[in-house]
């Protein structure tokens, strides 16, 4: 690199903030060993620049001895409600991109290429789709899935994000939902964005909320969201008209009733009881009863399942200790 004059720490962080990355987010992108004192040496500054390039695509430019940071040439799409602060969602997206880029770097190092055709065929051939039985398929087809818990406070935690880089993809889930059926729907929705070609170039698409899960009282029309929902629902429902089955139930008064009906319908149709309950919630907007019914129906913690699947898959790959530690740290609260 051309000789340059080291900028002050305050100048460095101001430039990064001007790109749109808050200090709180940056602190979660940098490795655990990072110390700001390293910015005072050329080698330390270059280490800093390398991490930002690898995890955020943020490159360093030296012009006449002056240093500046250039944002990645990513397309960034937000699917958000009007009341959500775009800066808060931008912070979350930068953080998810750092995690996704780390995963993609691991896949590239291991010469793994995504196989979307095999993934589609495998999902179509499954009987009942569950979070536990689809996650190994995603990883086997080199579409990594990770749940991120370590967000800064006071930012809009996204439902999910899908990242594309160098013909690779990674899916990041962000909400704290412990329901496996809920997280499965988000995962398949994010896959829908990939399969429906909503990312035509390197970049990310972040879903702040999903009305299908009762996260919004008002449904805004968005063709890409409708397509991603339709893709997820087709996989989950196969050829079964779950909506008609739900409508025949009418309004239920007790969560145990919904849980019993969901189990019966699952046995008859092969569609998971959890998804049946979520469909009831969507059709009736009675999300309180739906969530209570899911507690009767579902065993296990979706976040723990996601963490276990990621850890198991990473054990089969050659991963730098720094990347492994970073990915593990981002999954803990």
XYZ file of C-alpha atoms in Angstrom:
333
model
C 0.000 0.000 0.000
C 1.151 3.537 -0.732
C 2.707 5.351 2.214
C 0.119 7.268 4.175
C -0.312 9.373 7.255
C -2.241 7.616 9.988
C -5.507 9.417 10.781
C -6.468 9.981 14.402
C -8.792 7.502 16.085
C -11.562 10.091 16.196
C -11.151 10.762 12.468
C -11.305 7.045 11.689
C -14.518 6.526 13.624
C -16.084 9.675 12.202
C -15.443 8.477 8.651
C -16.953 5.087 9.434
C -19.942 6.733 11.086
C -20.395 8.871 7.958
C -20.659 5.653 5.933
C -23.604 4.743 8.179
C -21.998 2.354 10.672
C -22.484 3.276 14.322
C -19.778 2.736 16.913
C -21.951 0.188 18.733
C -22.278 -1.862 15.553
C -18.580 -1.523 14.751
C -17.695 -2.828 18.226
C -19.562 -6.026 17.360
C -17.879 -6.357 13.988
C -14.316 -6.104 15.309
C -12.700 -9.231 16.795
C -12.565 -9.733 20.558
C -8.820 -9.050 20.644
C -9.139 -5.600 19.062
C -7.672 -2.639 20.954
C -8.035 0.936 19.671
C -4.396 1.551 20.553
C -3.509 -0.566 17.501
C -4.759 2.244 15.268
C -1.646 4.203 16.204
C 0.635 1.877 14.225
C 0.711 1.132 10.490
C 0.420 -2.619 11.043
C -2.472 -2.204 13.476
C -4.302 0.126 11.126
C -3.878 -2.342 8.261
C -5.276 -5.141 10.448
C -8.243 -2.895 11.222
C -8.756 -2.170 7.527
C -8.515 -5.865 6.627
C -11.233 -6.838 9.120
C -13.570 -4.110 7.845
C -12.953 -5.193 4.269
C -13.607 -8.876 4.984
C -16.657 -8.412 7.172
C -18.265 -5.237 5.817
C -16.753 -4.819 2.373
C -15.506 -1.434 3.595
C -12.304 -0.649 1.722
C -9.519 1.826 2.491
C -8.443 4.432 -0.033
C -5.163 6.348 0.191
C -5.009 9.570 -1.821
C -2.017 11.917 -1.483
C -1.216 10.260 1.813
C -4.738 10.755 3.193
C -6.872 7.806 4.235
C -10.589 7.424 3.611
C -13.068 4.562 3.864
C -15.208 3.545 0.898
C -18.480 1.644 1.376
C -19.019 -1.682 -0.350
C -20.687 -1.697 -3.738
C -23.580 -3.735 -2.291
C -27.222 -3.283 -3.109
C -29.107 -2.944 0.155
C -32.850 -3.580 0.244
C -35.059 -2.987 3.289
C -38.514 -4.420 3.801
C -39.758 -2.338 6.722
C -42.741 -0.704 8.343
C -43.110 3.043 7.961
C -42.558 3.693 11.681
C -39.169 1.932 11.794
C -36.112 4.220 11.797
C -34.045 3.392 8.713
C -30.805 4.074 10.621
C -31.705 1.476 13.234
C -32.403 -1.101 10.540
C -29.240 -0.072 8.691
C -27.181 -0.777 11.829
C -28.729 -4.233 12.094
C -28.083 -4.898 8.409
C -24.396 -3.963 8.655
C -24.041 -6.346 11.572
C -25.854 -9.159 9.753
C -23.716 -8.532 6.675
C -20.562 -8.935 8.764
C -21.783 -12.314 10.029
C -22.959 -13.402 6.577
C -19.680 -12.382 4.930
C -17.750 -14.351 7.544
C -19.826 -17.437 6.749
C -19.335 -16.936 3.018
C -15.582 -16.548 3.533
C -15.580 -19.909 5.335
C -17.429 -21.564 2.444
C -15.081 -20.065 -0.139
C -12.034 -21.218 1.828
C -13.486 -24.739 1.876
C -14.308 -24.604 -1.866
C -18.030 -25.071 -1.171
C -20.436 -23.842 -3.826
C -24.187 -23.400 -3.307
C -26.497 -25.997 -4.847
C -29.937 -24.398 -5.042
C -31.349 -27.124 -7.290
C -30.444 -29.858 -4.812
C -31.813 -27.750 -1.970
C -35.144 -27.303 -3.729
C -35.418 -30.989 -4.590
C -34.554 -32.041 -1.050
C -37.152 -29.730 0.509
C -39.807 -30.873 -1.962
C -39.114 -34.511 -1.130
C -39.503 -34.074 2.639
C -42.746 -35.080 4.246
C -43.415 -32.732 7.146
C -41.008 -29.806 7.208
C -39.580 -28.906 10.612
C -36.807 -26.539 11.591
C -34.691 -29.444 12.827
C -34.947 -31.462 9.620
C -34.468 -28.650 7.103
C -31.395 -27.000 8.656
C -28.990 -29.876 7.801
C -30.235 -29.698 4.202
C -29.434 -25.987 3.953
C -25.912 -26.564 5.247
C -25.371 -29.640 3.048
C -26.295 -27.515 0.025
C -23.908 -24.784 1.249
C -26.538 -22.200 2.151
C -25.493 -21.412 5.740
C -28.080 -20.344 8.301
C -27.249 -18.590 11.563
C -29.189 -16.877 14.329
C -27.675 -13.626 15.607
C -28.487 -12.600 19.169
C -25.788 -10.014 19.867
C -27.374 -6.826 18.575
C -26.740 -3.436 20.146
C -29.581 -2.097 22.249
C -32.078 0.326 20.718
C -31.821 -0.936 17.149
C -34.496 -2.581 15.034
C -33.778 -6.294 15.306
C -34.688 -7.804 11.903
C -36.763 -10.940 11.369
C -34.234 -12.121 8.826
C -31.724 -11.135 6.188
C -30.325 -12.855 3.121
C -26.891 -11.921 1.759
C -25.441 -12.581 -1.682
C -21.710 -12.264 -2.371
C -19.575 -13.818 -5.114
C -22.386 -16.214 -6.089
C -22.689 -17.413 -2.488
C -25.614 -16.893 -0.127
C -26.052 -16.765 3.635
C -29.216 -16.402 5.711
C -29.225 -14.587 9.046
C -32.188 -14.804 11.432
C -32.553 -12.132 14.076
C -35.759 -12.307 16.088
C -35.920 -13.919 19.509
C -38.799 -16.248 18.592
C -38.310 -19.588 20.357
C -41.075 -21.233 18.341
C -39.537 -23.614 15.749
C -42.509 -23.123 13.388
C -42.090 -19.361 13.530
C -38.357 -19.436 12.805
C -38.936 -22.032 10.059
C -41.354 -19.720 8.281
C -38.845 -16.852 8.439
C -36.097 -19.130 7.099
C -38.205 -20.336 4.163
C -39.325 -16.761 3.478
C -35.673 -15.674 3.214
C -34.976 -18.647 0.936
C -37.910 -17.457 -1.150
C -36.080 -14.197 -1.818
C -33.175 -16.241 -3.211
C -35.287 -18.612 -5.271
C -37.422 -15.783 -6.677
C -34.287 -13.894 -7.846
C -34.827 -10.880 -5.618
C -31.045 -10.500 -5.254
C -29.710 -10.115 -8.778
C -26.320 -8.796 -7.651
C -24.133 -8.734 -4.550
C -25.936 -7.249 -1.595
C -28.522 -7.926 1.063
C -32.248 -7.901 1.629
C -33.434 -7.310 5.183
C -36.948 -8.083 6.446
C -37.741 -6.025 9.513
C -41.112 -7.682 10.181
C -43.252 -10.360 8.552
C -47.012 -9.731 8.626
C -47.538 -13.491 8.111
C -46.350 -13.924 11.701
C -48.572 -11.270 13.225
C -45.808 -8.718 13.544
C -47.886 -5.988 11.975
C -51.509 -4.930 12.280
C -51.443 -3.412 8.806
C -50.307 -5.382 5.777
C -48.457 -3.382 3.165
C -48.419 -4.699 -0.387
C -44.955 -5.571 -1.652
C -44.644 -7.904 -4.658
C -41.331 -9.366 -3.486
C -42.690 -10.043 -0.001
C -45.789 -11.653 -1.483
C -43.602 -13.880 -3.668
C -41.360 -14.888 -0.757
C -44.425 -15.655 1.387
C -46.001 -17.718 -1.398
C -42.792 -19.709 -1.815
C -42.595 -20.489 1.917
C -46.279 -21.395 2.117
C -46.083 -23.710 -0.891
C -43.262 -25.657 0.744
C -44.996 -25.851 4.106
C -48.473 -26.743 2.840
C -47.636 -28.974 -0.131
C -50.981 -29.440 -1.900
C -53.153 -29.048 1.206
C -55.727 -26.268 1.505
C -54.891 -25.371 5.090
C -56.789 -22.076 4.939
C -60.111 -23.821 4.262
C -59.444 -26.248 7.120
C -58.793 -23.319 9.455
C -61.894 -21.428 8.351
C -64.083 -24.449 9.085
C -62.948 -24.270 12.714
C -64.392 -20.815 13.273
C -63.168 -18.825 16.258
C -61.726 -20.829 19.131
C -61.686 -19.634 22.728
C -58.947 -21.760 24.292
C -55.358 -22.408 23.125
C -55.716 -26.094 24.027
C -58.555 -26.355 21.486
C -56.326 -24.964 18.758
C -53.483 -27.280 19.758
C -55.782 -30.346 19.553
C -57.224 -29.303 16.198
C -53.728 -28.569 14.853
C -52.521 -32.053 15.834
C -55.531 -33.706 14.201
C -55.080 -31.695 11.030
C -51.369 -32.497 10.973
C -52.077 -36.225 11.164
C -54.602 -35.952 8.336
C -52.630 -33.668 6.035
C -48.931 -34.141 6.819
C -48.592 -30.382 7.357
C -46.920 -29.524 10.675
C -49.210 -28.705 13.576
C -47.179 -25.588 14.280
C -47.795 -24.219 10.803
C -51.504 -25.021 11.118
C -51.581 -22.922 14.297
C -49.742 -20.060 12.592
C -52.251 -20.171 9.745
C -55.055 -19.895 12.278
C -53.343 -16.832 13.717
C -52.979 -15.247 10.308
C -56.607 -15.845 9.347
C -58.141 -14.769 12.659
C -55.489 -12.240 13.778
C -55.745 -13.869 17.209
C -52.007 -14.066 17.752
C -52.204 -14.275 21.546
C -54.172 -17.524 21.423
C -51.922 -18.766 18.607
C -48.728 -18.211 20.572
C -50.235 -19.924 23.601
C -51.224 -22.908 21.444
C -47.701 -23.153 20.064
C -46.419 -23.610 23.616
C -48.631 -26.697 23.891
C -47.559 -28.013 20.501
C -43.841 -27.389 20.264
C -40.981 -28.886 22.169
C -37.518 -27.412 22.154
C -36.089 -23.960 21.631
C -35.717 -22.771 18.031
C -32.693 -20.608 18.835
C -30.923 -23.536 20.496
C -31.723 -25.678 17.436
C -30.252 -23.049 15.130
C -27.119 -22.740 17.264
C -26.626 -26.520 17.426
C -27.071 -26.884 13.658
C -24.544 -24.131 12.949
C -21.985 -25.556 15.387
C -22.378 -29.071 13.973
C -21.972 -27.852 10.394
C -18.935 -25.742 11.227
C -17.220 -28.783 12.733
C -17.225 -30.333 9.264
C -15.395 -27.334 7.776
C -11.911 -25.918 8.044
C -12.493 -22.647 9.902
C -9.979 -20.093 11.157
C -10.143 -19.792 14.924
C -10.818 -16.064 14.629
C -13.831 -16.645 12.367
C -15.139 -19.455 14.561
C -14.872 -17.331 17.698
C -16.591 -14.407 15.981
C -19.513 -16.504 14.745
C -19.937 -18.118 18.150
C -19.864 -14.753 19.919
C -22.581 -13.330 17.641
C -24.931 -16.183 18.520
C -24.771 -15.481 22.241
C -26.834 -12.724 23.781
